[in-house]
């Protein structure tokens, strides 16, 4: 709306649309208009009082959709509600274009590094954060016309495998592990850390086994490959349940043969230094600790692999932006990696961004694989589906496809419970909060969308029959407020993408749902007046289009009925 006013005003003022936008305000009440333009800043240039400038402009501005009136030093704009609603609904329902999407990113590539669980460890509830925040960022940039490359940077290398190999040799039982690989591997991994507190020499033994793995030792490679295969099978079940798909699975091991380039370049550019037997890059000039490139024993570290990964991805995908969706505890690590790349002369490192997020708690408790205090994501999702099915059975026992709907609602509840929070906040998972059909939940948004679809069924009208909207039936405050909200959706997607912040979309969907329900309760949608009914069904269907698209951005499905 402000964008429209800015364009109208730019025809009468020697100011850019952007400059006008920065000045526009929202009046404190409806009587004072929908948008206000303060004229104080023009007084010096025009050599007139702001009141007179507003009066003069009111006579110059002419537009079929908006009128204006000078009120003191303000030029207040009033939209024609009927025309505005008609135009908006027709735009949203236009099948030639998907409302909200654009091509502002056409010709540009974005790489998103997300999810990245560790091999031989279960996919626990905290992994949901990186997975679904990253998934939403992928969808956001796709909606804006970017070519998006989604990469799962699996944690399939590092000293933890040395620990796991030691644990396997000491306490592993082949037969037991093969029956339930991940659960048993976690048990012996936890036991390793418990024993290492009493016997620190186990840590040295683990480092030796990891070095053997890097050197290609047959036994180390055999066990490592087995751990990876079993883990990927387990992970695929979770990703299918979440509806998440990746373009590439490129774990840390993928870059093993690409690290020599990093070390060679750092050496040639005089950046690599020896420190107590290890090889580092000094970042003291940037008030940062040094980056460890190679340990004393010659083994690599994940910083080296991240540097190799960045160089490979730039060569392979020529990205314009790259996002790392990784917890906030890794903030310093990414600052260091980006700093090293810049020291190497790679200015494109400016377009690499760490997208941090806060912890996921379960019943106000932090989870840890090492301590054995983890909550499995698959168990949470399955329980959520079961609980959703029970709720749906009580509300709508004859619902067709109840199993599929319960899955959409149950999984959606878990996802939305995470994404509605600002990503930097801690998220405490609660069954009661997540599965509530009222309030700020995924089921509430899904149920609102289902309500919009039920109106079409009750009226026995298809979307194709909604045309020739008479906006005069949509001038009430509830309909007008809903129209204003729907108009914001394209800007919401851009704002969420620019901030890499899915909660912007989630919060917006909650606002749209609340406003539609006010409209639904204040207005009779199914009426005897055909023109009135078509107009109100048009606004309801436009709401559905926005809710469905917004839910898909977040990774949720939108059942037709619940």
Coordinates of C-alpha atoms in Angstrom, one line a residue:
X1 CA 0.0 0.0 0.0
X2 CA 2.8 2.5 0.9
X3 CA 4.6 1.4 -2.2
X4 CA 1.5 2.3 -4.3
X5 CA 1.2 5.7 -2.6
X6 CA 4.9 6.4 -3.1
X7 CA 4.6 5.7 -6.8
X8 CA 1.6 8.1 -7.1
X9 CA 3.4 10.8 -5.1
X10 CA 6.6 10.5 -7.1
X11 CA 4.7 11.8 -10.2
X12 CA 4.2 15.1 -8.3
X13 CA 7.4 15.4 -6.4
X14 CA 11.1 15.5 -7.4
X15 CA 11.8 12.6 -5.0
X16 CA 12.5 8.9 -5.7
X17 CA 10.0 6.2 -4.7
X18 CA 12.4 5.0 -2.1
X19 CA 12.8 8.4 -0.5
X20 CA 9.1 8.9 -0.3
X21 CA 8.7 5.4 1.2
X22 CA 11.0 6.3 4.0
X23 CA 8.8 9.3 4.9
X24 CA 5.3 7.6 4.7
X25 CA 3.5 6.9 7.9
X26 CA 0.5 4.9 9.0
X27 CA -2.2 7.2 10.6
X28 CA -3.2 6.4 14.2
X29 CA -6.9 5.9 13.2
X30 CA -9.0 5.0 10.1
X31 CA -10.6 8.5 9.9
X32 CA -7.2 10.0 9.1
X33 CA -6.7 7.7 6.1
X34 CA -4.7 4.6 5.2
X35 CA -1.4 6.2 4.6
X36 CA 0.0 9.6 5.6
X37 CA 2.7 11.8 4.0
X38 CA 4.2 14.4 6.3
X39 CA 5.3 17.5 4.5
X40 CA 7.7 18.9 7.1
X41 CA 10.9 17.8 5.2
X42 CA 9.7 19.7 2.1
X43 CA 9.3 23.1 3.8
X44 CA 12.9 24.3 3.1
X45 CA 13.0 23.2 -0.5
X46 CA 9.5 24.6 -1.3
X47 CA 9.8 27.7 0.8
X48 CA 6.3 27.1 2.1
X49 CA 4.7 26.0 5.3
X50 CA 4.0 22.2 5.5
X51 CA 0.3 22.9 5.7
X52 CA 0.4 24.8 2.4
X53 CA 2.5 22.1 0.7
X54 CA 0.0 19.4 1.8
X55 CA -2.9 21.5 0.4
X56 CA -1.1 22.1 -2.9
X57 CA -0.2 18.4 -3.4
X58 CA -3.8 17.4 -2.6
X59 CA -4.9 19.3 -5.8
X60 CA -2.1 17.7 -7.9
X61 CA -2.6 14.0 -7.0
X62 CA -5.0 12.1 -9.2
X63 CA -5.4 8.3 -9.2
X64 CA -8.3 5.9 -9.8
X65 CA -7.5 3.7 -6.7
X66 CA -6.6 6.3 -4.1
X67 CA -7.8 9.8 -3.1
X68 CA -6.1 12.2 -0.8
X69 CA -6.9 15.0 1.7
X70 CA -4.7 17.6 3.4
X71 CA -5.0 17.5 7.1
X72 CA -2.7 20.1 8.6
X73 CA 0.9 19.3 7.6
X74 CA -0.1 15.8 6.4
X75 CA -1.4 14.6 3.1
X76 CA -3.6 11.7 4.0
X77 CA -4.4 9.0 1.4
X78 CA -7.7 7.0 1.3
X79 CA -7.9 3.9 -0.8
X80 CA -11.1 3.0 -2.6
X81 CA -11.8 -0.2 -0.7
X82 CA -14.1 -1.8 -3.3
X83 CA -11.7 -1.2 -6.2
X84 CA -8.7 -2.2 -4.1
X85 CA -10.3 -5.5 -2.9
X86 CA -11.4 -6.4 -6.4
X87 CA -7.9 -5.8 -7.9
X88 CA -6.1 -7.7 -5.1
X89 CA -8.3 -10.8 -5.2
X90 CA -8.1 -11.0 -9.0
X91 CA -4.3 -10.7 -8.7
X92 CA -4.0 -13.4 -6.1
X93 CA -6.4 -15.8 -8.0
X94 CA -4.6 -15.2 -11.3
X95 CA -3.4 -18.7 -12.4
X96 CA -0.8 -17.3 -14.7
X97 CA 1.3 -16.2 -11.7
X98 CA 1.9 -17.5 -8.1
X99 CA 1.1 -14.6 -5.8
X100 CA 4.0 -13.6 -3.7
X101 CA 6.6 -15.1 -5.9
X102 CA 8.9 -12.9 -8.1
X103 CA 12.0 -13.0 -10.3
X104 CA 14.2 -10.6 -8.4
X105 CA 16.8 -13.3 -8.0
X106 CA 16.7 -14.4 -11.7
X107 CA 20.2 -15.4 -12.9
X108 CA 21.6 -15.6 -9.4
X109 CA 22.5 -18.7 -7.3
X110 CA 22.2 -19.3 -3.6
X111 CA 23.8 -22.2 -1.8
X112 CA 22.3 -23.3 1.5
X113 CA 24.3 -25.6 3.8
X114 CA 21.9 -27.0 6.4
X115 CA 20.8 -29.9 8.6
X116 CA 24.3 -31.6 8.7
X117 CA 23.7 -34.3 11.3
X118 CA 26.6 -36.3 12.6
X119 CA 27.1 -39.8 11.3
X120 CA 26.6 -42.7 13.8
X121 CA 24.5 -40.5 16.0
X122 CA 20.7 -40.4 16.1
X123 CA 18.6 -37.7 14.5
X124 CA 17.5 -36.0 17.7
X125 CA 15.0 -33.2 18.3
X126 CA 17.7 -30.4 18.2
X127 CA 18.6 -31.3 14.6
X128 CA 15.1 -30.1 13.6
X129 CA 16.3 -26.4 13.9
X130 CA 19.0 -26.4 11.2
X131 CA 17.0 -28.7 9.0
X132 CA 13.7 -26.7 8.9
X133 CA 15.2 -23.2 9.1
X134 CA 17.5 -24.2 6.2
X135 CA 14.6 -25.8 4.4
X136 CA 12.5 -22.6 4.7
X137 CA 15.4 -20.5 3.5
X138 CA 15.7 -22.7 0.4
X139 CA 12.0 -22.3 -0.3
X140 CA 12.1 -18.5 0.3
X141 CA 14.9 -17.9 -2.2
X142 CA 13.3 -20.3 -4.8
X143 CA 10.1 -18.2 -4.5
X144 CA 12.1 -15.1 -5.3
X145 CA 13.5 -16.6 -8.5
X146 CA 17.0 -17.7 -7.3
X147 CA 18.6 -20.9 -8.4
X148 CA 19.0 -22.6 -5.0
X149 CA 21.4 -25.4 -4.2
X150 CA 20.6 -27.2 -1.0
X151 CA 23.6 -29.1 0.6
X152 CA 23.6 -31.5 3.5
X153 CA 27.1 -31.2 4.9
X154 CA 27.1 -34.4 6.9
X155 CA 29.4 -34.7 9.9
X156 CA 31.0 -37.8 8.5
X157 CA 34.7 -37.1 9.5
X158 CA 36.7 -36.0 12.5
X159 CA 38.0 -37.3 15.8
X160 CA 34.6 -38.6 16.9
X161 CA 35.1 -41.5 14.5
X162 CA 38.4 -42.3 16.3
X163 CA 36.4 -42.4 19.5
X164 CA 33.7 -44.5 18.0
X165 CA 36.2 -47.0 16.6
X166 CA 37.9 -47.4 20.0
X167 CA 34.5 -47.8 21.6
X168 CA 33.5 -50.4 19.0
X169 CA 36.6 -52.5 19.6
X170 CA 36.3 -52.3 23.4
X171 CA 32.6 -52.7 24.0
X172 CA 30.9 -53.4 20.7
X173 CA 29.0 -56.5 19.9
X174 CA 28.5 -57.1 16.1
X175 CA 25.3 -59.1 16.4
X176 CA 23.7 -56.5 18.8
X177 CA 24.8 -53.5 16.7
X178 CA 23.5 -54.9 13.4
X179 CA 20.0 -55.3 14.9
X180 CA 19.8 -51.7 16.0
X181 CA 22.9 -49.9 14.7
X182 CA 22.4 -46.2 15.7
X183 CA 21.0 -46.9 19.2
X184 CA 23.8 -49.3 20.0
X185 CA 26.5 -47.1 18.5
X186 CA 25.3 -44.2 20.6
X187 CA 25.4 -46.4 23.7
X188 CA 29.1 -47.2 23.2
X189 CA 29.9 -43.6 22.2
X190 CA 28.4 -42.4 25.5
X191 CA 30.3 -45.2 27.3
X192 CA 33.6 -43.9 25.7
X193 CA 33.1 -40.5 27.2
X194 CA 32.2 -41.9 30.6
X195 CA 35.3 -44.1 30.6
X196 CA 37.6 -41.4 29.2
X197 CA 36.9 -39.2 32.3
X198 CA 38.5 -42.0 34.3
X199 CA 41.1 -43.1 31.7
X200 CA 42.3 -40.0 29.7
X201 CA 44.6 -42.2 27.6
X202 CA 41.5 -43.3 25.7
X203 CA 41.5 -39.9 24.0
X204 CA 45.0 -40.5 22.7
X205 CA 43.9 -43.9 21.4
X206 CA 41.0 -42.2 19.6
X207 CA 43.2 -39.6 18.0
X208 CA 45.5 -42.4 16.7
X209 CA 42.6 -44.3 15.1
X210 CA 41.3 -41.1 13.4
X211 CA 44.8 -40.6 12.0
X212 CA 44.7 -44.2 10.7
X213 CA 41.4 -43.4 9.1
X214 CA 42.9 -40.4 7.3
X215 CA 45.8 -42.5 6.2
X216 CA 43.4 -45.1 4.7
X217 CA 43.7 -47.9 7.2
X218 CA 41.5 -50.9 6.0
X219 CA 39.9 -51.6 9.4
X220 CA 39.2 -47.9 10.1
X221 CA 37.7 -47.4 6.6
X222 CA 35.6 -50.6 6.9
X223 CA 34.0 -49.4 10.1
X224 CA 33.6 -45.8 9.0
X225 CA 31.8 -46.9 5.8
X226 CA 29.5 -49.1 7.8
X227 CA 28.6 -46.3 10.2
X228 CA 27.9 -44.0 7.3
X229 CA 25.6 -46.4 5.5
X230 CA 23.6 -47.2 8.5
X231 CA 23.2 -43.6 9.5
X232 CA 22.1 -42.5 6.0
X233 CA 19.3 -45.1 6.0
X234 CA 18.1 -43.8 9.4
X235 CA 18.3 -40.1 8.3
X236 CA 16.4 -40.8 5.0
X237 CA 13.4 -41.9 7.1
X238 CA 13.3 -38.7 9.0
X239 CA 13.8 -36.5 5.9
X240 CA 10.9 -38.3 4.2
X241 CA 8.7 -37.7 7.2
X242 CA 9.6 -34.0 7.3
X243 CA 9.3 -33.7 3.5
X244 CA 12.8 -32.3 3.2
X245 CA 15.0 -33.0 0.1
X246 CA 18.6 -32.0 -0.7
X247 CA 20.3 -31.4 -4.0
X248 CA 23.5 -32.8 -2.6
X249 CA 24.8 -34.9 0.3
X250 CA 28.4 -33.7 0.6
X251 CA 29.8 -34.6 3.9
X252 CA 33.1 -33.5 5.4
X253 CA 34.8 -36.6 3.9
X254 CA 33.9 -35.3 0.4
X255 CA 36.6 -32.6 0.8
X256 CA 39.4 -34.9 2.0
X257 CA 41.2 -34.8 -1.4
X258 CA 40.6 -31.0 -1.7
X259 CA 42.4 -29.8 1.4
X260 CA 45.8 -29.9 -0.2
X261 CA 44.8 -26.9 -2.3
X262 CA 43.9 -25.0 0.8
X263 CA 47.3 -25.7 2.5
X264 CA 49.2 -25.0 -0.7
X265 CA 47.5 -21.6 -1.3
X266 CA 47.9 -20.6 2.4
X267 CA 51.6 -21.5 2.1
X268 CA 52.1 -19.6 -1.2
X269 CA 50.3 -16.5 0.1
X270 CA 52.4 -16.5 3.3
X271 CA 49.5 -17.1 5.6
X272 CA 50.4 -20.5 7.1
X273 CA 52.5 -20.4 10.2
X274 CA 53.9 -23.1 12.6
X275 CA 52.8 -22.9 16.2
X276 CA 53.9 -25.5 18.7
X277 CA 54.1 -28.1 16.0
X278 CA 50.7 -27.3 14.5
X279 CA 50.0 -25.2 11.4
X280 CA 47.8 -22.1 11.9
X281 CA 46.6 -18.9 10.3
X282 CA 47.2 -15.9 12.6
X283 CA 44.1 -13.6 12.9
X284 CA 45.4 -11.5 15.8
X285 CA 45.1 -8.4 13.6
X286 CA 41.3 -9.0 13.6
X287 CA 41.2 -9.7 17.3
X288 CA 40.4 -13.3 16.7
X289 CA 42.1 -16.5 17.8
X290 CA 44.3 -18.3 15.3
X291 CA 42.7 -20.8 12.9
X292 CA 44.1 -24.3 13.3
X293 CA 44.7 -25.8 9.9
X294 CA 46.7 -28.9 10.7
X295 CA 47.2 -30.6 14.1
X296 CA 50.5 -31.6 15.6
X297 CA 50.0 -35.2 14.5
X298 CA 49.3 -34.1 10.9
X299 CA 45.5 -34.8 11.0
X300 CA 43.1 -32.2 9.6
X301 CA 40.4 -30.2 11.4
X302 CA 37.0 -29.1 10.3
X303 CA 38.1 -25.5 9.6
X304 CA 40.4 -26.8 6.9
X305 CA 37.5 -28.8 5.4
X306 CA 35.2 -25.8 5.6
X307 CA 37.8 -23.8 3.7
X308 CA 38.1 -26.5 1.1
X309 CA 34.3 -26.8 0.8
X310 CA 33.9 -23.0 0.2
X311 CA 36.4 -23.1 -2.6
X312 CA 34.8 -26.1 -4.2
X313 CA 31.3 -24.7 -4.0
X314 CA 32.4 -21.4 -5.5
X315 CA 34.0 -23.3 -8.4
X316 CA 31.1 -25.8 -8.8
X317 CA 28.1 -23.5 -8.4
X318 CA 29.5 -19.9 -8.7
X319 CA 27.1 -18.8 -6.0
X320 CA 26.1 -15.2 -5.3
X321 CA 25.2 -16.0 -1.7
X322 CA 26.0 -18.9 0.6
X323 CA 24.3 -19.6 3.9
X324 CA 25.5 -21.8 6.7
X325 CA 22.5 -22.7 8.9
X326 CA 24.4 -23.8 12.0
X327 CA 23.9 -23.2 15.8
X328 CA 25.0 -20.0 17.4
X329 CA 27.8 -21.7 19.3
X330 CA 29.7 -21.9 16.0
X331 CA 29.7 -18.2 15.4
X332 CA 33.4 -17.6 16.0
X333 CA 34.3 -20.6 13.8
X334 CA 32.5 -19.0 10.8
X335 CA 34.0 -15.6 11.5
X336 CA 37.4 -17.2 11.3
X337 CA 36.7 -19.2 8.1
X338 CA 35.3 -16.1 6.4
X339 CA 38.3 -14.0 7.6
X340 CA 40.8 -16.6 6.2
X341 CA 39.1 -16.6 2.8
X342 CA 39.3 -12.8 2.7
X343 CA 43.0 -12.9 3.6
X344 CA 43.4 -15.4 0.7
X345 CA 42.0 -12.7 -1.6
X346 CA 38.6 -14.1 -2.1
X347 CA 36.3 -11.1 -2.0
X348 CA 33.2 -13.3 -2.6
X349 CA 33.6 -14.4 1.0
X350 CA 31.6 -11.2 1.8
X351 CA 28.5 -13.0 0.5
X352 CA 28.9 -15.9 2.8
X353 CA 26.7 -15.7 5.8
X354 CA 26.4 -17.7 9.0
X355 CA 22.7 -18.1 9.9
X356 CA 22.8 -18.9 13.7
X357 CA 20.0 -20.1 15.9
X358 CA 19.4 -20.8 19.6
X359 CA 19.1 -24.1 21.4
X360 CA 16.2 -26.5 21.3
X361 CA 15.0 -27.6 24.7
X362 CA 12.7 -30.5 25.7
X363 CA 10.6 -29.8 28.8
X364 CA 13.1 -27.0 29.6
X365 CA 16.1 -29.3 29.5
X366 CA 19.1 -29.2 27.2
X367 CA 19.9 -32.4 25.3
X368 CA 23.3 -34.0 24.8
X369 CA 24.5 -37.1 22.9
X370 CA 27.6 -37.4 25.0
X371 CA 25.6 -37.5 28.2
X372 CA 23.0 -39.8 26.7
X373 CA 20.2 -37.2 27.3
X374 CA 18.7 -37.1 23.9
X375 CA 15.1 -37.1 22.5
X376 CA 14.8 -38.8 19.1
X377 CA 13.1 -36.7 16.5
X378 CA 11.4 -39.7 14.9
X379 CA 9.8 -40.5 18.2
X380 CA 8.6 -36.9 18.7
X381 CA 7.1 -36.8 15.2
X382 CA 5.4 -40.2 15.5
X383 CA 3.9 -39.3 18.9
X384 CA 2.8 -35.9 17.4
X385 CA 1.0 -37.7 14.6
X386 CA -0.7 -40.1 17.0
X387 CA -1.9 -37.2 19.1
X388 CA -3.1 -35.2 16.1
X389 CA -5.0 -38.3 15.0
X390 CA -6.8 -38.5 18.3
X391 CA -7.8 -34.8 18.2
X392 CA -9.0 -35.2 14.6
X393 CA -11.0 -38.3 15.5
X394 CA -12.8 -36.3 18.2
X395 CA -13.5 -33.3 16.0
X396 CA -14.2 -35.0 12.7
X397 CA -14.5 -38.8 13.0
X398 CA -15.8 -39.3 9.5
X399 CA -13.0 -37.3 7.8
X400 CA -11.7 -39.1 4.7
X401 CA -7.9 -39.6 4.5
X402 CA -7.7 -39.2 8.3
X403 CA -4.3 -40.9 8.5
X404 CA -2.7 -38.6 5.9
X405 CA -4.3 -35.5 7.5
X406 CA -3.0 -36.5 11.0
X407 CA 0.5 -36.9 9.5
X408 CA 0.3 -33.4 8.0
X409 CA -1.0 -31.9 11.2
X410 CA 1.3 -33.8 13.6
X411 CA 4.5 -33.1 11.6
X412 CA 3.4 -29.6 10.9
X413 CA 2.8 -28.9 14.5
X414 CA 6.4 -29.8 15.4
X415 CA 7.9 -27.8 12.5
X416 CA 5.7 -24.7 13.1
X417 CA 6.4 -24.7 16.9
X418 CA 10.1 -24.2 16.0
X419 CA 9.7 -21.8 13.1
X420 CA 7.3 -19.4 14.7
X421 CA 10.1 -18.4 17.1
X422 CA 12.8 -15.9 16.1
X423 CA 15.7 -18.3 15.3
X424 CA 18.0 -16.8 17.8
X425 CA 15.6 -17.6 20.7
X426 CA 15.7 -20.8 22.6
X427 CA 12.8 -23.1 21.7
X428 CA 11.2 -25.2 24.4
X429 CA 9.2 -28.1 22.9
X430 CA 5.8 -28.7 24.6
X431 CA 3.2 -31.1 23.4
X432 CA 0.3 -29.0 24.7
X433 CA 1.6 -25.8 23.0
X434 CA 2.5 -27.5 19.7
X435 CA -0.8 -29.3 19.1
X436 CA -3.3 -26.7 20.1
X437 CA -5.9 -26.0 17.4
X438 CA -6.2 -22.5 18.8
X439 CA -3.6 -19.8 19.3
X440 CA -0.1 -19.6 17.8
X441 CA 0.3 -23.0 16.3
X442 CA 0.7 -24.8 13.0
X443 CA -2.6 -26.7 13.4
X444 CA -4.4 -23.3 13.9
X445 CA -3.1 -22.0 10.6
X446 CA -3.9 -25.4 8.8
X447 CA -7.4 -25.4 10.4
X448 CA -8.0 -21.9 9.2
X449 CA -7.0 -22.8 5.7
X450 CA -9.3 -25.9 5.9
X451 CA -12.2 -23.5 6.9
X452 CA -11.7 -21.4 3.8
X453 CA -11.9 -24.5 1.7
X454 CA -15.0 -25.7 3.4
X455 CA -16.8 -22.5 2.4
X456 CA -16.4 -23.4 -1.2
X457 CA -17.7 -26.8 -0.6
X458 CA -20.7 -25.5 1.3
X459 CA -21.5 -23.1 -1.5
X460 CA -20.9 -25.8 -4.1
X461 CA -18.7 -23.5 -6.0
X462 CA -15.3 -24.1 -7.6
X463 CA -12.4 -21.7 -7.7
X464 CA -13.0 -21.3 -11.5
X465 CA -16.5 -19.9 -10.9
X466 CA -15.1 -17.1 -8.8
X467 CA -14.8 -14.1 -11.2
X468 CA -16.3 -10.7 -11.8
X469 CA -15.7 -9.7 -8.1
X470 CA -17.9 -6.9 -6.9
X471 CA -15.7 -5.2 -4.4
X472 CA -18.6 -3.2 -2.9
X473 CA -19.4 -6.2 -0.7
X474 CA -15.9 -6.1 0.8
X475 CA -15.7 -2.6 2.3
X476 CA -16.3 -3.5 5.9
X477 CA -13.5 -3.1 8.4
X478 CA -12.9 -6.9 8.8
X479 CA -12.7 -7.5 5.0
X480 CA -10.6 -4.4 4.6
X481 CA -8.1 -5.4 7.3
X482 CA -7.8 -8.8 5.7
X483 CA -7.2 -7.3 2.3
X484 CA -4.5 -5.1 3.7
X485 CA -2.8 -8.1 5.2
X486 CA -2.9 -10.2 2.1
X487 CA -1.4 -7.3 0.1
X488 CA 1.7 -7.5 2.3
X489 CA 2.6 -11.1 1.4
X490 CA 5.1 -10.4 -1.4
X491 CA 7.0 -8.0 0.9
X492 CA 6.9 -10.5 3.7
X493 CA 8.7 -13.1 1.6
X494 CA 11.4 -10.6 0.6
X495 CA 11.8 -9.5 4.2
X496 CA 12.0 -13.1 5.5
X497 CA 14.6 -14.0 2.8
X498 CA 16.7 -10.8 3.5
X499 CA 16.8 -11.7 7.2
X500 CA 17.1 -15.4 6.7
X501 CA 14.3 -15.5 9.2
X502 CA 11.4 -18.0 8.7
X503 CA 9.6 -16.7 11.8
X504 CA 8.6 -13.6 9.7
X505 CA 6.5 -15.8 7.5
X506 CA 5.1 -17.9 10.4
X507 CA 4.1 -14.8 12.4
X508 CA 2.5 -13.3 9.3
X509 CA 0.4 -16.5 8.7
X510 CA -0.8 -16.4 12.3
X511 CA -1.9 -12.7 11.7
X512 CA -3.7 -13.7 8.5
X513 CA -5.4 -16.6 10.2
X514 CA -6.6 -14.4 13.1
X515 CA -7.9 -11.7 10.7
X516 CA -9.7 -14.2 8.5
X517 CA -11.4 -15.7 11.5
X518 CA -12.6 -12.3 12.5
X519 CA -13.9 -11.7 9.0
X520 CA -15.6 -15.2 9.1
X521 CA -17.3 -14.5 12.4
X522 CA -18.3 -10.9 11.5
X523 CA -19.6 -11.4 8.0
X524 CA -22.0 -14.0 6.5
X525 CA -20.0 -15.5 3.6
X526 CA -22.6 -18.0 2.4
X527 CA -25.6 -15.7 1.5
X528 CA -28.6 -15.7 -0.8
X529 CA -27.1 -12.7 -2.8
X530 CA -25.0 -14.4 -5.5
X531 CA -22.7 -11.3 -6.1
X532 CA -22.1 -10.9 -2.4
X533 CA -21.3 -14.6 -1.9
X534 CA -18.9 -14.6 -4.9
X535 CA -17.1 -11.6 -3.6
X536 CA -16.7 -13.0 -0.1
X537 CA -15.7 -16.4 -1.4
X538 CA -13.2 -14.7 -3.5
X539 CA -11.6 -13.0 -0.4
X540 CA -11.7 -16.4 1.4
X541 CA -10.1 -18.2 -1.5
X542 CA -7.4 -15.5 -1.8
X543 CA -6.7 -16.0 1.9
X544 CA -6.4 -19.8 1.3
X545 CA -3.9 -19.2 -1.6
X546 CA -1.7 -17.1 0.7
X547 CA -2.0 -19.5 3.7
X548 CA -1.2 -22.6 1.5
X549 CA 1.8 -20.9 -0.1
X550 CA 3.1 -19.6 3.2
X551 CA 2.8 -23.0 4.8
X552 CA 4.6 -24.6 1.9
X553 CA 7.5 -22.1 2.4
X554 CA 7.8 -23.3 6.0
X555 CA 7.6 -27.0 5.0
X556 CA 4.0 -27.7 6.1
X557 CA 1.2 -29.2 4.2
X558 CA -2.3 -27.7 3.9
X559 CA -5.1 -30.3 4.2
X560 CA -8.4 -29.4 2.5
X561 CA -10.3 -30.6 5.6
X562 CA -9.4 -31.3 9.2

